[in-house]
Coordinates of C-alpha atoms in Angstrom, one line a residue:
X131 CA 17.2 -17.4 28.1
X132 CA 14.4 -19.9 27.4
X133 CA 10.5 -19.0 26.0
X134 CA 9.6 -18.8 29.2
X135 CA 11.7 -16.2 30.5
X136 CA 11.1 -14.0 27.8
X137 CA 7.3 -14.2 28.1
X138 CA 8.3 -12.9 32.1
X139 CA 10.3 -10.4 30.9
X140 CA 8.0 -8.7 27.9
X141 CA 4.9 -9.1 30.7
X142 CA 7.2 -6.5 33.2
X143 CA 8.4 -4.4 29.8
X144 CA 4.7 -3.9 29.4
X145 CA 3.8 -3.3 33.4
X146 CA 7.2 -0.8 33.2
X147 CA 6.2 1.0 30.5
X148 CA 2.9 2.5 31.7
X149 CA 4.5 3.0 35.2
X150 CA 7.0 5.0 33.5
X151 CA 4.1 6.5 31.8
X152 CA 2.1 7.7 34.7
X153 CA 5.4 8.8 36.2
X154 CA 6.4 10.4 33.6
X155 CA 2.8 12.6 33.4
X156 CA 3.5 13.6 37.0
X157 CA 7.4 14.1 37.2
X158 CA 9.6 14.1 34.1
X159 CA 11.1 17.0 33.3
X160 CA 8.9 20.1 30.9
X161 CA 10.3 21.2 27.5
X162 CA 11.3 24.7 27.9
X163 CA 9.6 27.7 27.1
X164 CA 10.1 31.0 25.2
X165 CA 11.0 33.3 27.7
X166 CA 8.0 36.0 28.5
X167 CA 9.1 39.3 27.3
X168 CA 7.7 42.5 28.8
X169 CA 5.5 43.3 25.6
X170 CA 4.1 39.7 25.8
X171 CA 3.6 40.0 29.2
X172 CA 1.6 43.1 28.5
X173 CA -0.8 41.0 25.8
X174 CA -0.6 38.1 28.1
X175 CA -2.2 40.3 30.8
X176 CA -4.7 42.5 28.6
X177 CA -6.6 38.5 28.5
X178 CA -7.0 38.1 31.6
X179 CA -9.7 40.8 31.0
X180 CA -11.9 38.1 29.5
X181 CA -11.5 36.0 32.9
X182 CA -12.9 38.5 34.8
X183 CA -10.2 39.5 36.4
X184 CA -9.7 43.1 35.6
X185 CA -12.2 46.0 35.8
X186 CA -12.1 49.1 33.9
X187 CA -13.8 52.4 34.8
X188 CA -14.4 53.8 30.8
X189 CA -18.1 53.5 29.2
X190 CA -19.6 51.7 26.3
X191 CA -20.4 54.6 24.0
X192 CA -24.0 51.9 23.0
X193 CA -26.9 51.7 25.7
X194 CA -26.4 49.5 29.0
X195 CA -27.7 46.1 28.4
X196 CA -28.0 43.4 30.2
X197 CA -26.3 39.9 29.6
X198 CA -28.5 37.0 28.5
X199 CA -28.4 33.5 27.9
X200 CA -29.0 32.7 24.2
X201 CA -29.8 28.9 23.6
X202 CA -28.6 27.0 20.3
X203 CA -29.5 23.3 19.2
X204 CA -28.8 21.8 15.8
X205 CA -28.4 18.0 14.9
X206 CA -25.1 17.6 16.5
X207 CA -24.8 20.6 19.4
X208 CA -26.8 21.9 22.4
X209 CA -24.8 24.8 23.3
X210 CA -25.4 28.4 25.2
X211 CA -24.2 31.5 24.2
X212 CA -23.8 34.6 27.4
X213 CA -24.4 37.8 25.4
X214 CA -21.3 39.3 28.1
X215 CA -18.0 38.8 25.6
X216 CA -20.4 36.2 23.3
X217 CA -18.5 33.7 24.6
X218 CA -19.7 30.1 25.2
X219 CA -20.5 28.9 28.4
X220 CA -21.8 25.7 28.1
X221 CA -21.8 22.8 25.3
X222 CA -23.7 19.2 24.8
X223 CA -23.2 16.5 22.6
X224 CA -26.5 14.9 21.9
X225 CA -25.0 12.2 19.7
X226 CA -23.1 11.0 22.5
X227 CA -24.9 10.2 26.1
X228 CA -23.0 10.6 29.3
X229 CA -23.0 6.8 30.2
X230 CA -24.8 3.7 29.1
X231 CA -28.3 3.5 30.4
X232 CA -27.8 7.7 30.9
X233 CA -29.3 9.0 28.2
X234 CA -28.0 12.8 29.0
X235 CA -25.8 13.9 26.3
X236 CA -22.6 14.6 27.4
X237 CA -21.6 18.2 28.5
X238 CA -18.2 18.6 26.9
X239 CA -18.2 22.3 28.0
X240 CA -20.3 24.2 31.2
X241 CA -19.7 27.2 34.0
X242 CA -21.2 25.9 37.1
X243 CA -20.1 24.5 40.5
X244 CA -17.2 25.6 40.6
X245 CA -16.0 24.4 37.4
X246 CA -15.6 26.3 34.3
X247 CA -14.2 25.1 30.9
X248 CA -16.0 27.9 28.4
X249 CA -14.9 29.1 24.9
X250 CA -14.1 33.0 24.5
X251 CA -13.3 35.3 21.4
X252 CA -13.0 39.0 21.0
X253 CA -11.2 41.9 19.8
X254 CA -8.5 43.5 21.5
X255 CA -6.5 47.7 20.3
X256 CA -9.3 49.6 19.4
X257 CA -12.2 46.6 20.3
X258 CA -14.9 46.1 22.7
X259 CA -12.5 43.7 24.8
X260 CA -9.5 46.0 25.3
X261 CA -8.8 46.5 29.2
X262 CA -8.3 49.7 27.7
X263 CA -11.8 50.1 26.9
X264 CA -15.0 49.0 28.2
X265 CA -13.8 45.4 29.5
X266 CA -16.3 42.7 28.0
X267 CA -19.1 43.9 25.8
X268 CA -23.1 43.1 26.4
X269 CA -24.0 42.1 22.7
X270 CA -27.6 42.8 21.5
X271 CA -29.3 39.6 20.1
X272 CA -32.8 39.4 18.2
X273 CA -33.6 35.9 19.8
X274 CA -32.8 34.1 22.7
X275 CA -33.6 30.8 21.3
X276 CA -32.2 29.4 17.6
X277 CA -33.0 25.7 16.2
X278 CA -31.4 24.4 12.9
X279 CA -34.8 23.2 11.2
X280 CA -35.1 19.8 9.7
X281 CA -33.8 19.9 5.9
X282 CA -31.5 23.5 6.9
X283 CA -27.8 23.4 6.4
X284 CA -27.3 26.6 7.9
X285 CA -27.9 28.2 11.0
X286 CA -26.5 31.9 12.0
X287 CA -26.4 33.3 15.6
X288 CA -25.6 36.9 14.8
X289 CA -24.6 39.0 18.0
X290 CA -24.1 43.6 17.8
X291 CA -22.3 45.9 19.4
X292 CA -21.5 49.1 18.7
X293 CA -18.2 50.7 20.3
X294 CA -16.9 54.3 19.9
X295 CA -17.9 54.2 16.3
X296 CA -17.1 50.6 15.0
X297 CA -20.4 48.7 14.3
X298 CA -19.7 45.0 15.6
X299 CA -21.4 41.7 14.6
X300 CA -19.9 38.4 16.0
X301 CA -21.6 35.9 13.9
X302 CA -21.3 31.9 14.8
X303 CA -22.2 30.1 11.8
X304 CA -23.4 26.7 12.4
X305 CA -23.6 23.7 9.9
X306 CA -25.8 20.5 9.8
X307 CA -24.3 17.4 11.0
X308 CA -20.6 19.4 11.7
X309 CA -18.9 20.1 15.1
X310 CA -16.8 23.6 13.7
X311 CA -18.3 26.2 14.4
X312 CA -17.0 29.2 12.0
X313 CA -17.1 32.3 14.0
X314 CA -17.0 35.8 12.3
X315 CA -16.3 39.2 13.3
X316 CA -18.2 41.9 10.5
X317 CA -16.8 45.4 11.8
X318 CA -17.4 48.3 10.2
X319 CA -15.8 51.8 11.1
X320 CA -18.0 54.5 10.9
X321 CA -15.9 56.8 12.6
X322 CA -13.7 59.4 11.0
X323 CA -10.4 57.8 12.6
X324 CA -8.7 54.9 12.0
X325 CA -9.3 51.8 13.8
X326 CA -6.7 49.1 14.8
X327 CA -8.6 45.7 16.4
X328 CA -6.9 42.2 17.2
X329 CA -8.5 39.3 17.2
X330 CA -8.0 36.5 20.0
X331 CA -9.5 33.4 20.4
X332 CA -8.8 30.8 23.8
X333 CA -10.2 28.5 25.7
X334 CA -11.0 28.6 29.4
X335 CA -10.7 25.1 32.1
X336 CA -10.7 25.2 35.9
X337 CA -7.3 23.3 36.4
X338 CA -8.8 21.5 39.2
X339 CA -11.6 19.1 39.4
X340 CA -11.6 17.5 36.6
X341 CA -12.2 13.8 35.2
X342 CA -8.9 12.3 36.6
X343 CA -7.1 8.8 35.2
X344 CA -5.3 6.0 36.2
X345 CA -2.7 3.6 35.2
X346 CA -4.5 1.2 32.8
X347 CA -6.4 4.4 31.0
X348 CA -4.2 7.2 31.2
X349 CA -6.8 9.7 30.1
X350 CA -4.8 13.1 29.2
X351 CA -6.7 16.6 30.7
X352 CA -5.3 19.4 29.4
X353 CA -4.2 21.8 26.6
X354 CA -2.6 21.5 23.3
X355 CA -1.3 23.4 20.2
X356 CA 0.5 23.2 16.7
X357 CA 2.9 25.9 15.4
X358 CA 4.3 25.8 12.0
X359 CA 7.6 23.8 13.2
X360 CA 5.6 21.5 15.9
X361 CA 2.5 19.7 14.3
X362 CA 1.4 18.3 17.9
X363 CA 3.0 19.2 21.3
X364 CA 0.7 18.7 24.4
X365 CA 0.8 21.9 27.5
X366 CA -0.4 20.7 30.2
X367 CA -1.9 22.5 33.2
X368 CA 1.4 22.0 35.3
X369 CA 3.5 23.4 32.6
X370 CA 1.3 26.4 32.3
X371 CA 1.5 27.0 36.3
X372 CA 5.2 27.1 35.5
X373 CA 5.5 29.4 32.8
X374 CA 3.5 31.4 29.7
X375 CA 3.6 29.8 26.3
X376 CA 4.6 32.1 24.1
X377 CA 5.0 30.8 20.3
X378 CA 4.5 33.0 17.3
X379 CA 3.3 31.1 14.1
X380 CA 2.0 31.0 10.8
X381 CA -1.5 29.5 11.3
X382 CA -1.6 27.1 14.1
X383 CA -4.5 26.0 16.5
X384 CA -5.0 25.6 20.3
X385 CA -7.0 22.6 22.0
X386 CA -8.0 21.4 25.5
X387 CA -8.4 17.5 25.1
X388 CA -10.6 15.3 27.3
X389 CA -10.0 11.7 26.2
X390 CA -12.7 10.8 23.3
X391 CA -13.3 14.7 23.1
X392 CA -11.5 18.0 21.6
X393 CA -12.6 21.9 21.7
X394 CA -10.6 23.7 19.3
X395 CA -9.6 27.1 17.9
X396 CA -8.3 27.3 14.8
X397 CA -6.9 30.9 13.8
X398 CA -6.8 32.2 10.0
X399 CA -4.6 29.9 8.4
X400 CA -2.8 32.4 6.7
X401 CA -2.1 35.0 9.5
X402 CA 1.1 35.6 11.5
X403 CA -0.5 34.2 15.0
X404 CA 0.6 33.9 18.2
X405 CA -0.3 31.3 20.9
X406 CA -0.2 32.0 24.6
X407 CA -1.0 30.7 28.0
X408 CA -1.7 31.9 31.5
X409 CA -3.3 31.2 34.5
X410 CA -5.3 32.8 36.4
X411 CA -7.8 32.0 39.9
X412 CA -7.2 28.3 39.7
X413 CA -7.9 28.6 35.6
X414 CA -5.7 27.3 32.7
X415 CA -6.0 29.3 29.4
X416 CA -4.3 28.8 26.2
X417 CA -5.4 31.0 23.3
X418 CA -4.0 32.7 20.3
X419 CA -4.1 36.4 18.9
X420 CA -3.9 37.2 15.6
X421 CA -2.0 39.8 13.6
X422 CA -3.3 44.1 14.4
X423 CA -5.7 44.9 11.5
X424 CA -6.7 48.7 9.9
X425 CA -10.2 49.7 9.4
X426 CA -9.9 53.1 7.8
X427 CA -12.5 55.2 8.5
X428 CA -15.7 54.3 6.3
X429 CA -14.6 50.9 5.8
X430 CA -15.4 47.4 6.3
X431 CA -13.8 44.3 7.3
X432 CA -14.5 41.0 8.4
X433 CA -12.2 38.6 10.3
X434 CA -13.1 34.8 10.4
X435 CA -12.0 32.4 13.3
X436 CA -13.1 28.6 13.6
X437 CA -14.3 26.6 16.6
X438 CA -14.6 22.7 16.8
X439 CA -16.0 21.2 19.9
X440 CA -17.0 17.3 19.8
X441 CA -15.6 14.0 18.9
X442 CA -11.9 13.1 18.0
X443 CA -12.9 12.3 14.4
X444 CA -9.2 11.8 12.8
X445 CA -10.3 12.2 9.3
X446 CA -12.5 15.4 9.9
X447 CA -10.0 16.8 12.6
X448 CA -7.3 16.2 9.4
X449 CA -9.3 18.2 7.3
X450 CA -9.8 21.2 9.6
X451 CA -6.2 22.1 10.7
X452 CA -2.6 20.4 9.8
X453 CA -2.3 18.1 13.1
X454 CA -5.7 18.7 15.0
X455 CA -6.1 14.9 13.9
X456 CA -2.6 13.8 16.2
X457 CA -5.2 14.9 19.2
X458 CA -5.8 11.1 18.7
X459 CA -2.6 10.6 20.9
X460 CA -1.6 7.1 20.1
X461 CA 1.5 7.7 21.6
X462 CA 5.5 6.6 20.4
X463 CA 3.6 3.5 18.5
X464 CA 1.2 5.6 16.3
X465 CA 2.9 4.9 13.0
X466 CA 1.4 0.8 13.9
X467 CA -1.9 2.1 15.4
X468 CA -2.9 4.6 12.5
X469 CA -2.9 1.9 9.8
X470 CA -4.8 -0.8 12.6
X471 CA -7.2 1.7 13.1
X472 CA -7.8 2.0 9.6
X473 CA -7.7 -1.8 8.8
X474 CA -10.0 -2.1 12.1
X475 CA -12.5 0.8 10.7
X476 CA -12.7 -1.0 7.4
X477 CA -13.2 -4.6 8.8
X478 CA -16.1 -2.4 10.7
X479 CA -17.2 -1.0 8.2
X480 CA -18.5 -4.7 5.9
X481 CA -19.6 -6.9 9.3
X482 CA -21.0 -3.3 11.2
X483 CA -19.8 -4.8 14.9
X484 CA -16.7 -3.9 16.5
X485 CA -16.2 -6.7 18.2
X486 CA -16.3 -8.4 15.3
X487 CA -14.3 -6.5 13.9
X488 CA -11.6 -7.2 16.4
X489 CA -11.9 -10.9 16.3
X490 CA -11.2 -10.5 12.5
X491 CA -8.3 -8.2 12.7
X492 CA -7.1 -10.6 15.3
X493 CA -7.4 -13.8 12.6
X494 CA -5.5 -11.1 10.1
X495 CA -2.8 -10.3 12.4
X496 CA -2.0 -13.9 13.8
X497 CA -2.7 -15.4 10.0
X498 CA 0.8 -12.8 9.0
X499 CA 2.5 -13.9 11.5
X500 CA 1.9 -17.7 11.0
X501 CA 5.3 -18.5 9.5
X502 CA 6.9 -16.8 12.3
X503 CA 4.7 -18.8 14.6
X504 CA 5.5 -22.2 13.5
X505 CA 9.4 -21.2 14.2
X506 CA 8.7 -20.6 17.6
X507 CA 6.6 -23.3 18.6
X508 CA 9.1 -25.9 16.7
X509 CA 11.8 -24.1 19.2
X510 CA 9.3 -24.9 22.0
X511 CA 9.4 -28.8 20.5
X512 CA 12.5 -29.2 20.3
X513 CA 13.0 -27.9 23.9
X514 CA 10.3 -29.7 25.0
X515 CA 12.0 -33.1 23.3
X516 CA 15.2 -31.7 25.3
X517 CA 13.6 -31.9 29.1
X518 CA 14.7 -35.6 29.7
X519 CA 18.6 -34.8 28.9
X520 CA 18.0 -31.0 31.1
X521 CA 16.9 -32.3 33.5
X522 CA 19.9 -34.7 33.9
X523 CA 22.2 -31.6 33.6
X524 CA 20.1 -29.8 36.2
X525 CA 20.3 -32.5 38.7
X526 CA 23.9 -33.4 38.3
X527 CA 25.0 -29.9 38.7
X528 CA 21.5 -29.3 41.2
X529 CA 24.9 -27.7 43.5
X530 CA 26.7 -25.9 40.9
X531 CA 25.1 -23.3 39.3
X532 CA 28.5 -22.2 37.5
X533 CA 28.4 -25.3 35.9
X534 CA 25.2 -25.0 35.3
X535 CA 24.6 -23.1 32.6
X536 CA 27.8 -23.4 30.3
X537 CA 26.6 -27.3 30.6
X538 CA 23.0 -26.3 28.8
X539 CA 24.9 -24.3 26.4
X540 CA 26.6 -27.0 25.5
X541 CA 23.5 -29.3 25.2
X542 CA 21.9 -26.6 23.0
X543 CA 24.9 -26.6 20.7
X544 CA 25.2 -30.2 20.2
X545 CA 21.4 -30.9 19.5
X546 CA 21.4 -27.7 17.5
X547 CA 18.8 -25.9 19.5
X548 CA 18.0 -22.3 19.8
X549 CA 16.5 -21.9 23.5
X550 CA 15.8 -18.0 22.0
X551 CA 13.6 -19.3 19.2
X552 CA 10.6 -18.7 20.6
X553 CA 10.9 -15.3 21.5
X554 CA 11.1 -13.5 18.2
X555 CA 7.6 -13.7 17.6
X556 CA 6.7 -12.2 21.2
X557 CA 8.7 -9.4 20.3
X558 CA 6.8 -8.6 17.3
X559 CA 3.6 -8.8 18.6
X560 CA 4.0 -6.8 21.4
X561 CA 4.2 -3.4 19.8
X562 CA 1.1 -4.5 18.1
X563 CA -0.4 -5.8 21.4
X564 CA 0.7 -1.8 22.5
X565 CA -0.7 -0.3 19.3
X566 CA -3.8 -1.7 19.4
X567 CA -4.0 -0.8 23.4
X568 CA -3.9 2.9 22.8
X569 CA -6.4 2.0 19.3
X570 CA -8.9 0.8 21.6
X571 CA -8.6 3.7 24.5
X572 CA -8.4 6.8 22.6
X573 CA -10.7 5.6 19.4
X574 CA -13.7 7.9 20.4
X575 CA -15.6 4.7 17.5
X576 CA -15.3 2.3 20.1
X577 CA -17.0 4.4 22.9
X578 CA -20.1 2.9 23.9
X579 CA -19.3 0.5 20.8
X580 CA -21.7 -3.0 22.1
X581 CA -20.2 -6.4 20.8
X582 CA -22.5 -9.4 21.9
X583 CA -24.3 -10.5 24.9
X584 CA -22.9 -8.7 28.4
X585 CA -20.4 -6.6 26.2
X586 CA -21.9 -3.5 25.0
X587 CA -19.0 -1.3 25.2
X588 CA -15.8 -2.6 24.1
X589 CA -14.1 0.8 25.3
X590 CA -14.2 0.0 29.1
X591 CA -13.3 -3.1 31.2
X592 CA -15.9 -6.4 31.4
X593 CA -18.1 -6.0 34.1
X594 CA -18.1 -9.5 34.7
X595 CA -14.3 -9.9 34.4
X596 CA -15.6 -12.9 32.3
X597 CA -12.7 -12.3 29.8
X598 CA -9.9 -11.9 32.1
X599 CA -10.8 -15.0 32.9
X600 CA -11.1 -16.6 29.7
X601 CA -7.5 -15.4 28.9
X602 CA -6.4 -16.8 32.2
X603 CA -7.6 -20.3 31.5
X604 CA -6.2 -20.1 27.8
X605 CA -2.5 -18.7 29.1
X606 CA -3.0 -21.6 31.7
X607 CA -3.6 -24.1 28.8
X608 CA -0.3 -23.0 26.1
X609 CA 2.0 -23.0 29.4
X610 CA 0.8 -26.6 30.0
X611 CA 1.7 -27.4 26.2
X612 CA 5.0 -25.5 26.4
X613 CA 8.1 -26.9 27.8
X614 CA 9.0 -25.5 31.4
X615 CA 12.5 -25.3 31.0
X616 CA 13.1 -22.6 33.7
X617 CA 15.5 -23.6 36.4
X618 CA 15.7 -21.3 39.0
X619 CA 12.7 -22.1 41.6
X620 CA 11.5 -18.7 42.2
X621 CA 11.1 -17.9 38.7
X622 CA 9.3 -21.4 38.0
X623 CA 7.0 -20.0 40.9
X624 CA 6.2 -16.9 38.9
X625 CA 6.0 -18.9 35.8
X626 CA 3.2 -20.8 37.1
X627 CA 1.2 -17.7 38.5
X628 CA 1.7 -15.9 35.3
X629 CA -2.1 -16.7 34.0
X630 CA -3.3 -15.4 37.3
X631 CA -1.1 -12.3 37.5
X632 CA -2.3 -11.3 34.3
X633 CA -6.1 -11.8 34.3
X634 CA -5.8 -10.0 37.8
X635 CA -3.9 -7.2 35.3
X636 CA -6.7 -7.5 32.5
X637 CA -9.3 -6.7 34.6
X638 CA -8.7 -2.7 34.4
X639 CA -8.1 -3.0 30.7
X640 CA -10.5 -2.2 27.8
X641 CA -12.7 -5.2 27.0
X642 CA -11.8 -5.0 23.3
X643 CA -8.4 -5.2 24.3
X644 CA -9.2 -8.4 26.3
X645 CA -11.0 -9.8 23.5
X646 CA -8.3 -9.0 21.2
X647 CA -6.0 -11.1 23.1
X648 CA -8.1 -14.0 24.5
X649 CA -8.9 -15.1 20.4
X650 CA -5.4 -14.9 20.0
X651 CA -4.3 -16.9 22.2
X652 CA -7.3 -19.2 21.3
X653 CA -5.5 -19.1 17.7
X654 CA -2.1 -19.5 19.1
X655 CA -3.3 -23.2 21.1
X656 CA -4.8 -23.6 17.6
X657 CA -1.9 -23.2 16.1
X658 CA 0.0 -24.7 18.1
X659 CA -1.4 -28.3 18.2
X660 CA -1.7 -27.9 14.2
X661 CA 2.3 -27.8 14.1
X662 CA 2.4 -30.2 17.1
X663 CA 0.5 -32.8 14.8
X664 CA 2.5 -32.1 12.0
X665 CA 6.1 -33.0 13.9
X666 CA 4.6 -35.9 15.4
X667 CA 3.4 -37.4 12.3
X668 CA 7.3 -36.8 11.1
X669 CA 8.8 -37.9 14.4
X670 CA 10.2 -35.0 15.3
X671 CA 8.2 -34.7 18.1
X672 CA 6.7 -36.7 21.3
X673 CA 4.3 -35.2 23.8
X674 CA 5.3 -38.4 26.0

């Protein structure tokens, strides 16, 4: 196998591997479940309360009111709050617009249309939210509208109830410049009985209709969760039309991911939790409940719960929950894309461009693998200086093709050739080429990131295709430089249509990875002639 060939076969390696990976979404077979049990059926089906799916016929013991929208804005959120459950229904992220040249921020969250992806909480036994009891409570708010002023770090929504003699606050607690939310439940039994309440917290999304993907971005929709023995294991919508998850677990968090964005619930760390899943009316849900917890009568207690809904920031998503950061789904490569993304954010961090930033990780990563380089294009000499004597072989045995190839062999092992040289230095680079792939589609830093001129976001494809090209013309320029050594016709055909083939393939791809790969090949012709030059000037080599 000659440089050639094993440029072919990486290209369909790459092509087949996301293939495989879009087949896989749709086809390969689902991890199994625990089965559903006929108590966690029960608590399974006691949430589908909060969906609206079951009606109950006993009374609040507080005054009929009547649901109301309750606005909140601080630096980082735009988000409503329905006084029916407290739950939220719909959620903007004024730091990010919905498109460039759109300057709406983008609605992460929302219950209209048709489409509903909302955020609910509440208390199940002895609570407001029991099927058992009154169904969904109507809190009482103070204010319909709350602001975080300038210069306030803090900014509470407080929302009461009062059920059969437990005083209810739902508090969200909001926090200048942050995307969690804490939320907090401040009950207080002023009953002469014991109360028994159990928190929940899940998250709401119409299965259908939303943002879909395709090959070149595979942009993941769906549902996620960490246990104490599974940092990161993705549930999606089709695994949760097949069967419940059930999974009890010390701490743990739940999560519905839409490519650059999360929305999160993360439990109390320390409690004995369990996470669950149904569906119900074309709606996924996947939650968790906490442990049952006493309120003697007289007593107080207060039960804390966190919500995070914006940006996959690893380093903050690290900080909040063990995992939430792996949201970032690099995929089987992310032990090569973690530390690139951090090299990448640092470059970013001294020049402040991204695209610069690329073209000088690019200089980093081909400067490495220099030594490696000069092997492989000194194999590509030497085969190069071959051609003359090949093409002899070739032609004498033109009718022969079993003589064929033992006769190169043979020419190889006299001249001392290795025609597999060249290809150890493609191999290499092509997990990196991979890594920084799903760096540059799942980074939510390089959305809307602008480099220079017609590029101003190095997230989605050129929309003049002007790279594609450029990485056509330069693949066009190193075949010309390297030997063509390839005998079989058809695959000298497809050698020669490569640089086409693949700026027809970069097209769909994200323009930072395009640029990532047109200055490497630029350094690669570089390169190239450099060692070229050098075997000349020793004789080792005549481009004749």
């Amino acid at each position: 196998m000659d440089s050639q060939r094993s440029l072919l076969v990486i290209a369909l390696a790459f092509v087949s591997l996301l293939l495989w990976q879009a087949w896989q979404a749709d086809h390969a077979p689902k991890p199994a479940t625990p089965a559903v049990t006929e108590t966690s059926q029960a608590q399974n089906n006691s949430a589908e309360l909060q969906l609206g799916n079951t009606s109950s016929s006993a009374q609040p013991t507080s005054a009929p009111a009547v649901a109301q929208q309750v606005k909140v804005r601080t630096d980082v959120l735009e988000l409503v709050i329905d006084t029916k459950g407290g739950d939220i229904v719909d959620l903007k992220l004024p730091a990010f617009t919905l498109a460039l040249g759109n300057p709406d921020p983008y609605q992460l969250m929302r219950k209209l249309n048709g489409f509903e992806y909302v955020a609910q909480s509440g208390l199940l036994a002895d609570g407001p939210d029991d099927k058992r009891n009154s169904g969904r409570p109507v809190y009482s708010v103070a204010e319909t509208n709350y602001q975080l002023a300038a210069g306030q770090n803090e900014l509470v929504v407080p929302l009461t109830y009062l059920h059969n003699g437990l005083e209810v606050e739902k508090r969200y607690v909001f926090t200048a410049g942050k995307y969690d939310v804490r939320v907090e439940y401040s009950l207080k039994n002023t009953s002469d009985q014991t109360k028994l309440v159990q928190p929940y917290q899940h998250l709401v999304q119409t299965i259908e209709g939303g943002k879909t993907s395709s090959m070149m971005m595979p942009i993941y929709r769906g549902a996620a969760y960490s246990t104490s023995e599974k940092r990161y294991e993705k549930y999606d919508f089709e695994e949760m039309q097949e069967t419940n998850l059930l999974s009890p677990t010390k701490g743990g968090w739940v999560a519905m991911l839409e490519h650059y964005f999360v929305a999160a619930w993360i439990p109390q760390k320390d409690a004995d939790n369990q996470l669950y899943s149904l569906v119900s009316n074309g709606n996924g849900v996947i939650g968790a409940r906490g442990p049952e917890v006493t309120i003697p009568a007289g007593e107080s207690v207060t039960l804390t719960s966190v919500f995070y809904a914006g940006p996959k920031d690893q380093d903050h998503l690290a900080n909040l929950a063990d995992g939430l950061d792996l949201t970032v789904d690099y995929g089987f490569l992310w032990f090569i894309s973690q530390p690139l993304f951090a090299l990448l954010t640092l470059i970013q961090s001294l020049v402040t461009n991204w695209g610069v930033a690329i073209i000088i990780i690019t200089l980093l990563i081909k400067g490495l693998m220099f030594p490696l380089t000069k092997v492989q294009y000194e194999s590509q000499a030497k085969m190069r200086n071959l051609k003359p004597k090949m093409d002899e072989i070739q032609a004498r045995y033109k009718d022969d093709r079993q003589k064929l190839g033992p006769a190169m062999m043979e020419l190889y092992r006299k001249e001392k050739v290795n025609p597999m040289g060249g290809c150890l230095p493609m191999l290499i680079q092509m997990p990196i080429f991979l890594a920084l792939y799903w760096v540059f589609v799942e980074s939510v830093e390089l959305r809307q990131a602008p480099f220079a001129l017609w590029i101003q976001d190095l997230s989605v494809q050129d929309p003049y295709y002007v790279l594609p090209v450029l990485y056509g013309i330069s693949m066009f320029v190193m075949q010309k430089l390297t030997p063509m050594t390839v005998t079989d016709p058809m695959q000298q055909k497809i050698m020669m249509w490569m640089p086409v083939m693949f700026s027809v393939f970069f097209l769909w791809f994200p323009s930072g990875l395009v640029l990532y790969w047109v200055v490497s090949n630029l350094i690669s012709l570089a390169q190239m002639l450099y060692i070229y030059r050098g075997m000349e000037k020793k004789g080792l080599y005549s481009r004749a």
